[in-house]
Short mmCIF file of C-alpha atoms in Angstrom, two decimals:
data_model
loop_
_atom_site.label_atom_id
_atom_site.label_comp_id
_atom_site.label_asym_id
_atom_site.label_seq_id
_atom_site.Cartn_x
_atom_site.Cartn_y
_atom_site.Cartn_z
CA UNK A 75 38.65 271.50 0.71
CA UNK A 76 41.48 272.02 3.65
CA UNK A 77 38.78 270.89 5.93
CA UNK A 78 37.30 267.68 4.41
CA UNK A 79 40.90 266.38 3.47
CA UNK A 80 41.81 267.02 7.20
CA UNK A 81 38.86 264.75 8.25
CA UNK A 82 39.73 262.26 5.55
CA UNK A 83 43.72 262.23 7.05
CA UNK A 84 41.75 261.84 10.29
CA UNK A 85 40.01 259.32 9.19
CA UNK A 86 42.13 256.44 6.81
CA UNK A 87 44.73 257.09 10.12
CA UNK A 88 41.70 256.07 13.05
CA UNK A 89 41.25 253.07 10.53
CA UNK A 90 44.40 252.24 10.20
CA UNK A 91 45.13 252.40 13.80
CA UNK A 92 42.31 249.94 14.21
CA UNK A 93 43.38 247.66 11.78
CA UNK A 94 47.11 247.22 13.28
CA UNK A 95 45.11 246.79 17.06
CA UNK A 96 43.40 244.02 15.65
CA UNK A 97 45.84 242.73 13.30
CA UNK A 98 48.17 241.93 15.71
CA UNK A 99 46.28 241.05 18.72
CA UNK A 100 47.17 237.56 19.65
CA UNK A 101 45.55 235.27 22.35
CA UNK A 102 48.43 235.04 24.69
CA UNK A 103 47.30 239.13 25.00
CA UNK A 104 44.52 238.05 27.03
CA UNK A 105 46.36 236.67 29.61
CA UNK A 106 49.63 238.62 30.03
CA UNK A 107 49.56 240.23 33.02
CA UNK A 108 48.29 236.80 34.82
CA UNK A 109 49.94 234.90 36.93
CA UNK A 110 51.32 231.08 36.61
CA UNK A 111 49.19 227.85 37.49
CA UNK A 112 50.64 225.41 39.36
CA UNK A 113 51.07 221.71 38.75
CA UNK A 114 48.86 220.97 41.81
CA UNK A 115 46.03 222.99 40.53
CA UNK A 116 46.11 222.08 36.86
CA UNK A 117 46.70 218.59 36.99
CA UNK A 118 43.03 217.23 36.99
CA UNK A 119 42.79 219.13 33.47
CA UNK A 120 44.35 216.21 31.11
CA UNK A 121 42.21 213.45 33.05
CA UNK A 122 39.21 215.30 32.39
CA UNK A 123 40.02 216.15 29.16
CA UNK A 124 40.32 211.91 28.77
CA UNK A 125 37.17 211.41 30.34
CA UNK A 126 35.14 213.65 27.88
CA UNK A 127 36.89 212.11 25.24
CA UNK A 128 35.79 208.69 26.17
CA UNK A 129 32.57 209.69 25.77
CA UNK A 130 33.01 209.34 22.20
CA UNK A 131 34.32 205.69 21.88
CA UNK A 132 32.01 202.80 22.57
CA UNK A 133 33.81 200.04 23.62
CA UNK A 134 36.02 201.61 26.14
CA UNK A 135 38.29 197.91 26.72
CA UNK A 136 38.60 198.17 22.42
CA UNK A 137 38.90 201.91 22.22
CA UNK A 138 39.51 202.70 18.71
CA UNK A 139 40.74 206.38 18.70
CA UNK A 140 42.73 206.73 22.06
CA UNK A 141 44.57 209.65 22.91
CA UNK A 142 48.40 209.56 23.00
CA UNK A 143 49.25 206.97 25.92
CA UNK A 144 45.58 205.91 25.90
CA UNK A 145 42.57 206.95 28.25
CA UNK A 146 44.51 206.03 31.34
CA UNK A 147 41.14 204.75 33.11
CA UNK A 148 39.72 201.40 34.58
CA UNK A 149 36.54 200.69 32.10
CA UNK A 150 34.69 198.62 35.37
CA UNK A 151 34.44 201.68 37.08
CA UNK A 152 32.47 203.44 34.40
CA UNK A 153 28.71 203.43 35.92
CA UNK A 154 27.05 204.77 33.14
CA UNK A 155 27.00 205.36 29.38
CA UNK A 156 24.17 207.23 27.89
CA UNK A 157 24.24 208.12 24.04
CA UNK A 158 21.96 209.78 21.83
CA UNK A 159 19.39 206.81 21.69
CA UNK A 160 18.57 207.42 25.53
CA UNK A 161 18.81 211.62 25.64
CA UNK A 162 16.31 211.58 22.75
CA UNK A 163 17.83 215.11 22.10
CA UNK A 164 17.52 216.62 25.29
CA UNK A 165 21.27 216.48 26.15
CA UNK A 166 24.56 215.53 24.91
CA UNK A 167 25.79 212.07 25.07
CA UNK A 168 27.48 211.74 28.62
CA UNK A 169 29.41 208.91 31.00
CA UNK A 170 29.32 208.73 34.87
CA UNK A 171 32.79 207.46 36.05
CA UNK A 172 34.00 206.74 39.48
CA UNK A 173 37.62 207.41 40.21
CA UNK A 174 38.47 205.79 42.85
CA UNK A 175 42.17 206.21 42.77
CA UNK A 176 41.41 210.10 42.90
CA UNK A 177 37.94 209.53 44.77
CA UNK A 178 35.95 211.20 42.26
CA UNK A 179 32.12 211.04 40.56
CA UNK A 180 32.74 212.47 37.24
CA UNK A 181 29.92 213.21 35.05
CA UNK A 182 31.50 213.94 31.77
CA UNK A 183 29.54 215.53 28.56
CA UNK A 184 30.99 215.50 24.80
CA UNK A 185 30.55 218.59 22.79
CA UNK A 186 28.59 219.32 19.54
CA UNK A 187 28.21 217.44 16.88
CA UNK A 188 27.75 218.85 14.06
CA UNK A 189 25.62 215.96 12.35
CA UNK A 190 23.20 216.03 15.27
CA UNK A 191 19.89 218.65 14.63
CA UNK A 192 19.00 218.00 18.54
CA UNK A 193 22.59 219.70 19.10
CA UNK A 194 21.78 222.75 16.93
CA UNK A 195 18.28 222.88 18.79
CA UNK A 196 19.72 223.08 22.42
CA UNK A 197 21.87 225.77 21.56
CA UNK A 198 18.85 227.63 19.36
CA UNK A 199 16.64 227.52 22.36
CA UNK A 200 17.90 230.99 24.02
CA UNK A 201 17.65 234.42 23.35
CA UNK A 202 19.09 237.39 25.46
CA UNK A 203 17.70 238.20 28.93
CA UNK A 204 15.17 235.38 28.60
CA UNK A 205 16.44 233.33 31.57
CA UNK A 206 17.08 234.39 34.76
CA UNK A 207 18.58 232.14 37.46
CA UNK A 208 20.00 233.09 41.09
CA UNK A 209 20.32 236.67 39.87
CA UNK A 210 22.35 236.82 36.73
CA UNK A 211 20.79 235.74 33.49
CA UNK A 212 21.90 232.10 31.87
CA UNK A 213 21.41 230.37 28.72
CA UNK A 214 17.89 228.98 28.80
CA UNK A 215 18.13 226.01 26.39
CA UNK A 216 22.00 224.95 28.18
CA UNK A 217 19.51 225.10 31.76
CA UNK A 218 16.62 223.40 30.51
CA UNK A 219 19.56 220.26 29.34
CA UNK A 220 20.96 220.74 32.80
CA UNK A 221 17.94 220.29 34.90
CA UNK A 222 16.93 217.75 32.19
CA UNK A 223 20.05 215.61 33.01
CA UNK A 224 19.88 215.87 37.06
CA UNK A 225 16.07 215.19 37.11
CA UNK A 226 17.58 211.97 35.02
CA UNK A 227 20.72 211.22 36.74
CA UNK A 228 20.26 212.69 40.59
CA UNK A 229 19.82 209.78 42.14
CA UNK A 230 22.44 207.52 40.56
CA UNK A 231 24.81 210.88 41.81
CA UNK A 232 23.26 210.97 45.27
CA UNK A 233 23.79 207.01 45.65
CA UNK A 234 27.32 206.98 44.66
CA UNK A 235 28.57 209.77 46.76
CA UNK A 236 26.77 207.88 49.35
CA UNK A 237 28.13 204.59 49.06
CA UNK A 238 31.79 205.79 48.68
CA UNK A 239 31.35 207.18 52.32
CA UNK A 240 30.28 210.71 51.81
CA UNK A 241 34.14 211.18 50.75
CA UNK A 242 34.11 211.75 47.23
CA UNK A 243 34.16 214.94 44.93
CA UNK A 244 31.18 215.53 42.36
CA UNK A 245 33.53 216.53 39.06
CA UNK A 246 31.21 217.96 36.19
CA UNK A 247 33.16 217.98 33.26
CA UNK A 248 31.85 219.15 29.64
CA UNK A 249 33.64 220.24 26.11
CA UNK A 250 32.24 223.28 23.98
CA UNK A 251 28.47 222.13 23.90
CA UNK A 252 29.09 219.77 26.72
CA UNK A 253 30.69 222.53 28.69
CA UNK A 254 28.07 224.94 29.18
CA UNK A 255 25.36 222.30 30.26
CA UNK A 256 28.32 221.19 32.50
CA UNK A 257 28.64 224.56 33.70
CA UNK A 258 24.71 225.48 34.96
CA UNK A 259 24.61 221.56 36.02
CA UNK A 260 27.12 222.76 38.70
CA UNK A 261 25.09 226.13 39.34
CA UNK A 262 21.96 224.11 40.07
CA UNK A 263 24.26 221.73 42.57
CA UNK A 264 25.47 224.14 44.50
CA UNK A 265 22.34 225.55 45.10
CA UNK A 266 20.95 222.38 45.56
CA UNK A 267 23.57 220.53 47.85
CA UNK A 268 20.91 218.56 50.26
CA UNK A 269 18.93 217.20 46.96
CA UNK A 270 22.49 215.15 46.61
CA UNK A 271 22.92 214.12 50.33
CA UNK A 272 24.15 217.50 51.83
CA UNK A 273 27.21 217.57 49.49
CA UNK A 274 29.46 220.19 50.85
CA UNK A 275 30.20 223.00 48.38
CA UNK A 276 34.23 222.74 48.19
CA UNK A 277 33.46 218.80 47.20
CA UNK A 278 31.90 220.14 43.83
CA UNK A 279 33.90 221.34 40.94
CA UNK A 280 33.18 221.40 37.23
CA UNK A 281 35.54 221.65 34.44
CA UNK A 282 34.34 223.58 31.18
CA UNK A 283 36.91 222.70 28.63
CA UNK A 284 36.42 225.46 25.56
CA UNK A 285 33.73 226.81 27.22
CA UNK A 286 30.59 228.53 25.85
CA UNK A 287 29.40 231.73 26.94
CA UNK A 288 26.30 230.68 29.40
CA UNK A 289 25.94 233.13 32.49
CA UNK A 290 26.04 236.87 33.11
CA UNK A 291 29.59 238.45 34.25
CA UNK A 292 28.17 238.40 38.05
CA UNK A 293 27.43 234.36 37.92
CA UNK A 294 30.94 233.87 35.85
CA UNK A 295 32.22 235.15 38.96
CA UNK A 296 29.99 234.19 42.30
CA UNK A 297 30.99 231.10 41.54
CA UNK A 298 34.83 230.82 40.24
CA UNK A 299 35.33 228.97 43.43
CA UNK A 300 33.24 225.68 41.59
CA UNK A 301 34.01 226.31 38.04
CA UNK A 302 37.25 226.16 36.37
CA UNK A 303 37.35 227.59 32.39
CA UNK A 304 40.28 226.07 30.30
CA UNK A 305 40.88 227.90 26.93
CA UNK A 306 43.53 227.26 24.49
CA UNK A 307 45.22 230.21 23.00
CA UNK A 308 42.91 231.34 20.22
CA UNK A 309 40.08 229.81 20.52
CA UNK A 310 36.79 231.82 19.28
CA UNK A 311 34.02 230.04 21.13
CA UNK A 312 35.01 231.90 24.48
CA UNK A 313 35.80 235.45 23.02
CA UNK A 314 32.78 235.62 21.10
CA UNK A 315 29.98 237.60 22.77
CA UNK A 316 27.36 236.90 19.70
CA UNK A 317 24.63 234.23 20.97
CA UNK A 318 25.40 230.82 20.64
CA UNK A 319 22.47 230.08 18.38
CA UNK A 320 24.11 232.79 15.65
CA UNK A 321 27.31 231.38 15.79
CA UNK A 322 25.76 228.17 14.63
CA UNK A 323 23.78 229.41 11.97
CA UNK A 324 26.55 230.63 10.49
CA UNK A 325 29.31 227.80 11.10
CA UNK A 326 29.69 227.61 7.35
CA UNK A 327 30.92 231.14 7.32
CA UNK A 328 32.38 231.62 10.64
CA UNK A 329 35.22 233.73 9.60
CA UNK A 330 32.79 236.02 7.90
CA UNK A 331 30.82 236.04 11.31
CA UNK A 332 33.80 236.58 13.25
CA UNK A 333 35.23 239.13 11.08
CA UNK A 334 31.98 241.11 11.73
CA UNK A 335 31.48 240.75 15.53
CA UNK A 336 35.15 241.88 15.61
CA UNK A 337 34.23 245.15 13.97
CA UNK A 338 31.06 246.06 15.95
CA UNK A 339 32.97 245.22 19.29
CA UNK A 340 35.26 247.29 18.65
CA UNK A 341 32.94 250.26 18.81
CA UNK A 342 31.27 249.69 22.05
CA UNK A 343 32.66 250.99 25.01
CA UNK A 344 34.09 248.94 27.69
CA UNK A 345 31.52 250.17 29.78
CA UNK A 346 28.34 249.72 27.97
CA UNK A 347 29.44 245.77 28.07
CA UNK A 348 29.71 245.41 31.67
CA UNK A 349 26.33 247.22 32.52
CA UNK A 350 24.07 244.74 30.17
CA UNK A 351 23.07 242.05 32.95
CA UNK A 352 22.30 240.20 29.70
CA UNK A 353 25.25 239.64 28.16
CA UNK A 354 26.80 236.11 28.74
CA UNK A 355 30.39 235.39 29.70
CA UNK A 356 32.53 232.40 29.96
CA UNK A 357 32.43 230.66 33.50
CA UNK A 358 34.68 230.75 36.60
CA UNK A 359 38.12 230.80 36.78
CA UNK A 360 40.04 231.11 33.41
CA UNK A 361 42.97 228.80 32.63
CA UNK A 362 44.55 229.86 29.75
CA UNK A 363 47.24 227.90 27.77
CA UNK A 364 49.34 229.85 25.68
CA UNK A 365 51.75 228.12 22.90
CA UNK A 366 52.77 230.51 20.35
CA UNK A 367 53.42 233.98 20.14
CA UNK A 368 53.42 237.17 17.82
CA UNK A 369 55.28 236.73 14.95
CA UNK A 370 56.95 233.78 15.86
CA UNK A 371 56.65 230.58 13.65
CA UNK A 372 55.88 227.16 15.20
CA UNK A 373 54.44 225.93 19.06
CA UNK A 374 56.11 226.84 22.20
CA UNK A 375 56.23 224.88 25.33
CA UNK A 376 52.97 225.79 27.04
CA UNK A 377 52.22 227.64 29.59
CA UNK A 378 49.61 227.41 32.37
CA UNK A 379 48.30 231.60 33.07
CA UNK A 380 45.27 231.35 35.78
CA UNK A 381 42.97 234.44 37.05
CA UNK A 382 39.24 235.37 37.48
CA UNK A 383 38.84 238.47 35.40
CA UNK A 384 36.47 240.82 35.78
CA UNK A 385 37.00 243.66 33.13
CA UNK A 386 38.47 242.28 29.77
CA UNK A 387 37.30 238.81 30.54
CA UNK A 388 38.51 237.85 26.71
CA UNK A 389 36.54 240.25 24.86
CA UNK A 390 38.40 240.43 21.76
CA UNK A 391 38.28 238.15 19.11
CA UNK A 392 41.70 237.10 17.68
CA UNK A 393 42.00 236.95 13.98
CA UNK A 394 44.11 233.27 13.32
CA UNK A 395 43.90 231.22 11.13
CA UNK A 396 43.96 228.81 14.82
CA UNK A 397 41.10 230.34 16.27
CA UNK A 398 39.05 226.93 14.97
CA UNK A 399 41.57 224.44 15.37
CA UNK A 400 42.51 225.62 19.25
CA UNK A 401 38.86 224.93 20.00
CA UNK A 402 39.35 220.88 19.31
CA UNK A 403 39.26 218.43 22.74
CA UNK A 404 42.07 216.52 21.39
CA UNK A 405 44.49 219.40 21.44
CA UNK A 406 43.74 220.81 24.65
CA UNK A 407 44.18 217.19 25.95
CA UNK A 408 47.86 217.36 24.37
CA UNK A 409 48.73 220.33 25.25
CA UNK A 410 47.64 220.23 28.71
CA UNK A 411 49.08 217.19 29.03
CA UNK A 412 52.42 218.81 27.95
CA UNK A 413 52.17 221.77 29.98
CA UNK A 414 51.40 220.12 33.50
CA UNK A 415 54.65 217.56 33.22
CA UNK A 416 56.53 220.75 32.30
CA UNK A 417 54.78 222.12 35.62
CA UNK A 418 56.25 219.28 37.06
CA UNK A 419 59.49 219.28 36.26
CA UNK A 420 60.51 223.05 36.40
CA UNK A 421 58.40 223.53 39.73
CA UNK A 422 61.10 224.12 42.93
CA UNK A 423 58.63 223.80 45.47
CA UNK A 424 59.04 219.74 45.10
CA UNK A 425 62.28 219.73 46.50
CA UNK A 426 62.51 223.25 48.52
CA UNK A 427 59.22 223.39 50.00
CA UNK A 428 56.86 220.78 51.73
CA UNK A 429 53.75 219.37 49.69
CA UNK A 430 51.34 220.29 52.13
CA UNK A 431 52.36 223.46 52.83
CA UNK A 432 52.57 224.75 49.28
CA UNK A 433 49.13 223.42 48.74
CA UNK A 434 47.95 225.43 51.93
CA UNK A 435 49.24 228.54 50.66
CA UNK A 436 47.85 228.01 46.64
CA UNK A 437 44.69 227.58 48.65
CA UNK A 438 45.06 231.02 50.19
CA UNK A 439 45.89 232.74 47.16
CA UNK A 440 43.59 231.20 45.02
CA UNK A 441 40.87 232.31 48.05
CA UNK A 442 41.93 235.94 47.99
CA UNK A 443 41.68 236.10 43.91
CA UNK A 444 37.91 234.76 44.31
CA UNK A 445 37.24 237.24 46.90
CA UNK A 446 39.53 240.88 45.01
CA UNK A 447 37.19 239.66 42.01
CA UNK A 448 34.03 239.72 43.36
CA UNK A 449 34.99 243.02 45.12
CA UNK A 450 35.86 244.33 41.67
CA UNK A 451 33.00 243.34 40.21
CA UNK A 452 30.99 245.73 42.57
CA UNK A 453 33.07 248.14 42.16
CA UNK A 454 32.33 248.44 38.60
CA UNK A 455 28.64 248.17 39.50
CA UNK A 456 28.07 244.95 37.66
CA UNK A 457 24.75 244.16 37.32
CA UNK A 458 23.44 242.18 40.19
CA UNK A 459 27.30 241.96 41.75
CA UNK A 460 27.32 241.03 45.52
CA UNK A 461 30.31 241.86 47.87
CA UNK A 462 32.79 239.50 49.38
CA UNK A 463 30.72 240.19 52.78
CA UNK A 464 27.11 239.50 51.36
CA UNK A 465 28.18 236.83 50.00
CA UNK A 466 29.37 234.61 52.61
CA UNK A 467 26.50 236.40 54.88
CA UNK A 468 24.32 234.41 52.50
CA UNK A 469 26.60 231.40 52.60
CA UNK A 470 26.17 230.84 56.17
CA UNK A 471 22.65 231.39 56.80
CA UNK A 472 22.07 228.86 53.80
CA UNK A 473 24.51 226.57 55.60
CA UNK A 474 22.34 225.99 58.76
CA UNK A 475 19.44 225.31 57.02
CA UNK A 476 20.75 222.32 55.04
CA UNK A 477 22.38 220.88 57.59
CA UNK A 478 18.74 220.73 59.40
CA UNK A 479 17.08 219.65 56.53
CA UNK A 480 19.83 216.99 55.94
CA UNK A 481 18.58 213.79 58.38
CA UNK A 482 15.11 214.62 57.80
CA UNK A 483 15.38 213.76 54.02
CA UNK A 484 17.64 211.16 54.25
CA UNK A 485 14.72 209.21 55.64
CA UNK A 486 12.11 211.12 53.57
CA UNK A 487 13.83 210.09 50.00
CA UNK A 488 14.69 206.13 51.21
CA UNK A 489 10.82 206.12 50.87
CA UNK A 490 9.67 208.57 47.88
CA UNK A 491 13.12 208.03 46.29
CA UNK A 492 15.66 211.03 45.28
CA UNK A 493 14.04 211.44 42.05
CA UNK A 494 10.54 212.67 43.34
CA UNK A 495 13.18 215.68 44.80
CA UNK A 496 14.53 217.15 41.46
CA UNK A 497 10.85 217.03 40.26
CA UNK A 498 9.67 219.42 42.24
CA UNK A 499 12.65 221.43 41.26
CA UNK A 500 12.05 221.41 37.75
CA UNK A 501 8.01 222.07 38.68
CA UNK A 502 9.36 224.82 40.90
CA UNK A 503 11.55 225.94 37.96
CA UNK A 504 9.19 225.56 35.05
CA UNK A 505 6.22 225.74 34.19
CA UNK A 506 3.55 223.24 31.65
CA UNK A 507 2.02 224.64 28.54
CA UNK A 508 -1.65 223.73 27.03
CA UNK A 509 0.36 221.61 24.79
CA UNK A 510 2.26 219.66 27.69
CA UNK A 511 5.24 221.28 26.75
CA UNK A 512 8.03 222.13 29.91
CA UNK A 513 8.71 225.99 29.89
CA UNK A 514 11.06 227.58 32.10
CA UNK A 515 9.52 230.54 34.52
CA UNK A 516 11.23 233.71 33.32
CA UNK A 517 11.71 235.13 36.97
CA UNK A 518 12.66 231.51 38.67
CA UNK A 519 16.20 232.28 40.48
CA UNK A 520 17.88 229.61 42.69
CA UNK A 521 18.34 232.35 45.65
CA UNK A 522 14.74 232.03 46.19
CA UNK A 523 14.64 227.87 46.13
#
């Protein structure tokens, strides 16, 4: 009797300890130990946030549901609107804008909608470990959009970075839905840089705003030095390791859903996570924007936290009644908005220390982070990690090769035209059916292009 009451004590006590852990786990957890953005690095986040947010009006010179102080763009420079009439399903709507002022091609991609089956599809067409690409493993029906979108959209890409001198940056910019596509659209780029003119790598940069779980921990982190993750506080689409497909079945009962994945998480070790090469992770570098705190009432200034984890890369699902709201465009555009002029005006280095020089030093740091992470990630023998040395061993005998390859297709593609080059990419990447149908190859990786 002694015995089984022990075990019971035992018991109602381990539960009890779990409830309190989750209880009071908040999102600003996630980020506590990281370090400040700065102003510099975190300003581009509100303009993008505009630009996907755009994509939702239709008459951009009449918008009729501008943000607070409006889109702050020049509607003649927008080269391209496509909605759903022209994707026939096989992408989200999407805008190509040139920024001339901050001499940038943005390619910006709304998120789901909810009233769209083509949206539900996308995100349906995956299952674990059933697409690899450059060795990690990535959401097939987010890659099949992606490749659908450049085979679509390379050459009007290629053109403009041409014409504007070879000067701009290539932005990819995406929200929830939008975000992951933007994500492996950026993957395929870099991989891809002479299909686009010979694009140097540090000229391409995506932005996944609320972003969806779409590569393996050792992608999320090769390429942190492209991809930038922005999550506000709670929000459940990043923590949540369930497939994106599940989450969607069940959007009528997401707290139910969330409630659940909570629980079983909280029973598999920390380990066991990192060592599945199939489980997907929110890309790049997180920027995490933190505006309330435990058992406080109300919204806090905001505050800017930036790092590439490797371990604990927001695992745990936080139980708020915000963990819905936070994932909205329109309040990550406000808040971000908020927290870079409060960047602005509480950061010393604009009077103490000169502008170039504190950018040359972020640069350094933000450099040594990308390089301690991918070190860490071998050194908890993540699947398919590579070392800071392998890496850029791979970098620079990649390098050579494009630049080789670059005059020789400039004056191949003015004859067979830059499309005819992302075709054989996508025939190199999938492969037809009886039926006609497009089917990615399950071992195709973008090391081997």
């Amino acid at each position: 009797m002694s015995v089984s009451c022990g075990v019971e004590c035992v018991f109602v006590l381990g539960f009890a300890r779990w409830m309190w852990k989750r209880c009071t786990h908040v999102g600003s957890d996630d980020s506590a130990t990281w370090p400040a953005a700065t102003a510099e690095e975190f300003d581009a986040v509100p303009r993008v946030c505009r630009l996907i947010l755009a994509v939702y009006e239709t008459d951009l010179h009449n918008p009729q549901f501008p943000p607070a102080g409006g889109y702050k763009l020049n509607p003649d420079w927008v080269v391209k609107r496509v909605a759903y009439e022209q994707t026939l399903g096989r992408a989200p709507p999407y805008l190509i804008y040139t920024d001339h002022d901050k001499k940038e091609i943005v390619l910006a991609i709304r998120g789901l909608n909810l009233a769209k089956e083509s949206d539900y599809k996308l995100l349906l067409d995956n299952r674990l470990g059933r697409q690899m690409f450059d060795g990690g493993f990535v959401h097939h029906g987010l890659l099949k959009s992606a490749l659908w979108l450049l085979n679509q959209e390379g050459d009007t890409l290629r053109r403009l970075w041409e014409e504007n001198g070879r000067q701009y940056s290539m932005v990819f910019a995406g929200h929830s839905l939008g975000s992951g596509v933007a994500a492996l659209l950026a993957l395929v780029v870099v991989n891809h840089r002479d299909k686009l003119g010979g694009i140097p790598r540090n000229k391409v940069r995506c932005h996944a705003v609320a972003p969806a779980r779409c590569m393996s921990l050792n992608l999320a982190v090769k390429y942190a030095d492209v991809i930038n993750s922005v999550i506000l506080q709670d929000d459940f689409l990043p923590r949540t390791p369930t497939p994106l497909e599940d989450i969607f079945k069940s959007i009528f009962c997401l707290p139910c859903l969330l409630f659940l994945v909570c629980l079983r998480d909280t029973f598999i070790p920390e380990e066991r996570k990192l060592r599945d090469p199939r489980r997907l992770y929110a890309p790049g570098r997180m920027y995490h924007i933190v505006e309330r705190r435990f058992c406080r009432c109300g919204r806090y200034p905001p505050e800017v936290r930036t790092a590439i984890p490797v371990d604990g890369r927001f695992e745990h699902i936080v139980l708020s009644c915000n963990a819905t709201s936070d994932h909205a465009i329109i309040w990550i555009e406000r808040e971000s908005q908020k927290a870079v002029q409060l960047m602005k005006e509480s950061s010393p280095g604009t009077i103490i220390t000169a502008p170039k020089v504190q950018k040359f030093e972020r640069l350094k740091t933000i450099e040594k982070e990308h390089k301690d992470a991918l070190d860490r990630a071998v050194s908890l023998n993540i699947p398919h990690a590579v070392a800071t040395s392998e890496d850029e061993s791979h970098e620079d005998e990649r390098e050579p090769s494009h630049a080789k390859r670059e005059d020789a297709s400039e004056t191949k593609q003015k004859s067979s035209g830059n499309s005819a080059n992302w075709d054989q990419l996508v025939e190199k990447l999938f492969k037809k059916s009886e039926s006609g149908d497009l089917t990615l190859n399950k071992d195709a990786a973008a090391s081997k292009e």
